[in-house]
Amino acid sequence: MKIMKFGGTSVGRPERMHQVKDLITRGEESKIVVLSALSGTTNSLVNIGEALAAADKVLAKAKIDELHTHYNEFYPKLVTTETARKKAQEIIKEHFEFLNILLKISFNEAINRDILAQGELLSTKLFYTLLEELKIPAVFLSALDFMSIDENAEPELQKISDRLKSILAQHPEDTIFITQGFICKNHLNEVDNLKRGGSDYTASLIAAAIQATACEIWTDIDGMHNNDPRIVDKTRPIAEMSFDEAAELAYFGAKILHPASIWPAQQFNVPVKLLNTMDPEANGTLIKAKVESIGVKAIAAKDGITAIKIKSSRMLLAYGFLRKVFEIFEKYKTPIDMITTSEVAVSVTIDDLSHLEHILEELGTFCSVEVDRDQTIICIVGNMVSESKGAIQSVIDSLIEYPVRMVSFGGSRHNVSVLVDSKFKKEALQSLNQDLFTW
Ligand code: ADP
Ligand code: ASP
Ligand code: MG
């Protein structure tokens, strides 16, 4: 059994949903089809939640109505028979009635997460209606029946696996299963989600849960490119990469994959394929355990980074200093991305600023602290980058025009990271693209 995940653009128009239907009905293999919300929907739902949180009911109502109109225009182009259209109307009615009720009750975070879940529920139900109309046998699975996260918002892979396997066992004859990406239940049994872009994570978790033969991520581009195509000219798709390389790129900003979406597939050695719904015959990118190629493969950039320089004359020759520093970040559950050290200072970067004030306050009790905001980590990834001749030299040469705040090299065999002020990001990426890739 394989997993086929389709992102927002892939289901964002009625004719695209028809394409998805064609893709999932090819071949004999059984599949679990994971769908995102129609493109733009989750952003609208975020806006509705923000308006409600700000008690701006007029704005919330206007946003709900706008989204409602979008769905009312969508379904007649998706399905044509009287029965199917009626069904689609009822689905849309149910979900927009729910959103409208929220205008009348008091808002809280749990309600906000319920709002965010409407997109995937709508897309899967509408898609299922299309399959029913076309008499394509399929089973509708609610992700809320098997996807769950614990109190630290970590997915409960074993539980997901147990539940999903027992659900699938009830349908031994069926070959197509449709479910929602992104949404799950949390430890309080409330509706929750796997964070923005989380449908990729759902797909990989399901792939791991059932030890699938492949995890196909269908999107709007022909695979992982060597640099961010939204920012840099002349990027090209990468045919193959290792799980480690893909994980670094996803974590350090390649938007095509959710940052955590590689580890579940990697853990069970399920190959991940990035494919293009708009061009299904394109090769895409195959992500697997081992790849042969050596050298720089791709670059990604992660914005919104804050660098903290922690300085203490007592750090010199002292042991236990780093432990003290790290304990503070641990206490505030704030992950550190990059670290560089000198004899008297250590610089770290974080992107979660929710506890920054407390962290700085505690660090300030035993060292001096400097903070630089609006930084970008540029991550250069490749198989054994750190062993390929001159790799670091060409990175430094290429960035000669830009003030580099930190460099991290040698931490893993396939990553060199540099930190620059975000205002230099575009030029730095473009320059690296020209200098590190020779084609
Ligand atoms: P989906 O809705 O299918 O999940 P996303 O918008 O989340 O799609 O991801 C696909 C987009 O990621 C592409 O359209 C592209 O603009 C962007 N992207 C950013 N970095 C890369 C990269 N290195 N390779 C490919 N696409 C990238
Ligand atoms: N719909 C969600 C989002 O836009 C999840 C996803 O598309 O992966 O973030
Ligand atoms: Mg995505």
PDB file of N, CA, C and O and ligand atoms in Angstrom, residues 5 197 200 255-256, ligand 3:
ATOM      1  N   LYS A   5      -0.190  11.987  -1.246  1.00  0.00           N
ATOM      2  CA  LYS A   5      -0.647  13.239  -0.615  1.00  0.00           C
ATOM      3  C   LYS A   5      -0.728  14.345  -1.664  1.00  0.00           C
ATOM      4  O   LYS A   5       0.216  14.550  -2.430  1.00  0.00           O
ATOM      5  N   GLY A 197       1.394  23.603   6.792  1.00  0.00           N
ATOM      6  CA  GLY A 197       2.081  22.691   5.876  1.00  0.00           C
ATOM      7  C   GLY A 197       2.075  21.255   6.369  1.00  0.00           C
ATOM      8  O   GLY A 197       2.759  20.392   5.818  1.00  0.00           O
ATOM      9  N   ASP A 200       2.003  17.182   4.736  1.00  0.00           N
ATOM     10  CA  ASP A 200       3.168  16.357   4.382  1.00  0.00           C
ATOM     11  C   ASP A 200       3.526  15.439   5.559  1.00  0.00           C
ATOM     12  O   ASP A 200       3.874  14.267   5.386  1.00  0.00           O
ATOM     13  N   LYS A 255      10.229  25.152   1.512  1.00  0.00           N
ATOM     14  CA  LYS A 255       8.802  25.125   1.835  1.00  0.00           C
ATOM     15  C   LYS A 255       8.078  23.906   1.246  1.00  0.00           C
ATOM     16  O   LYS A 255       6.998  23.543   1.713  1.00  0.00           O
ATOM     17  N   ILE A 256       8.681  23.301   0.261  1.00  0.00           N
ATOM     18  CA  ILE A 256       8.012  22.163  -0.396  1.00  0.00           C
ATOM     19  C   ILE A 256       7.696  21.036   0.583  1.00  0.00           C
ATOM     20  O   ILE A 256       6.756  20.280   0.379  1.00  0.00           O
TER      21      ILE A 256
HETATM   22 MG    MG B   3       2.830  22.257   1.691  1.00  0.00          MG
END
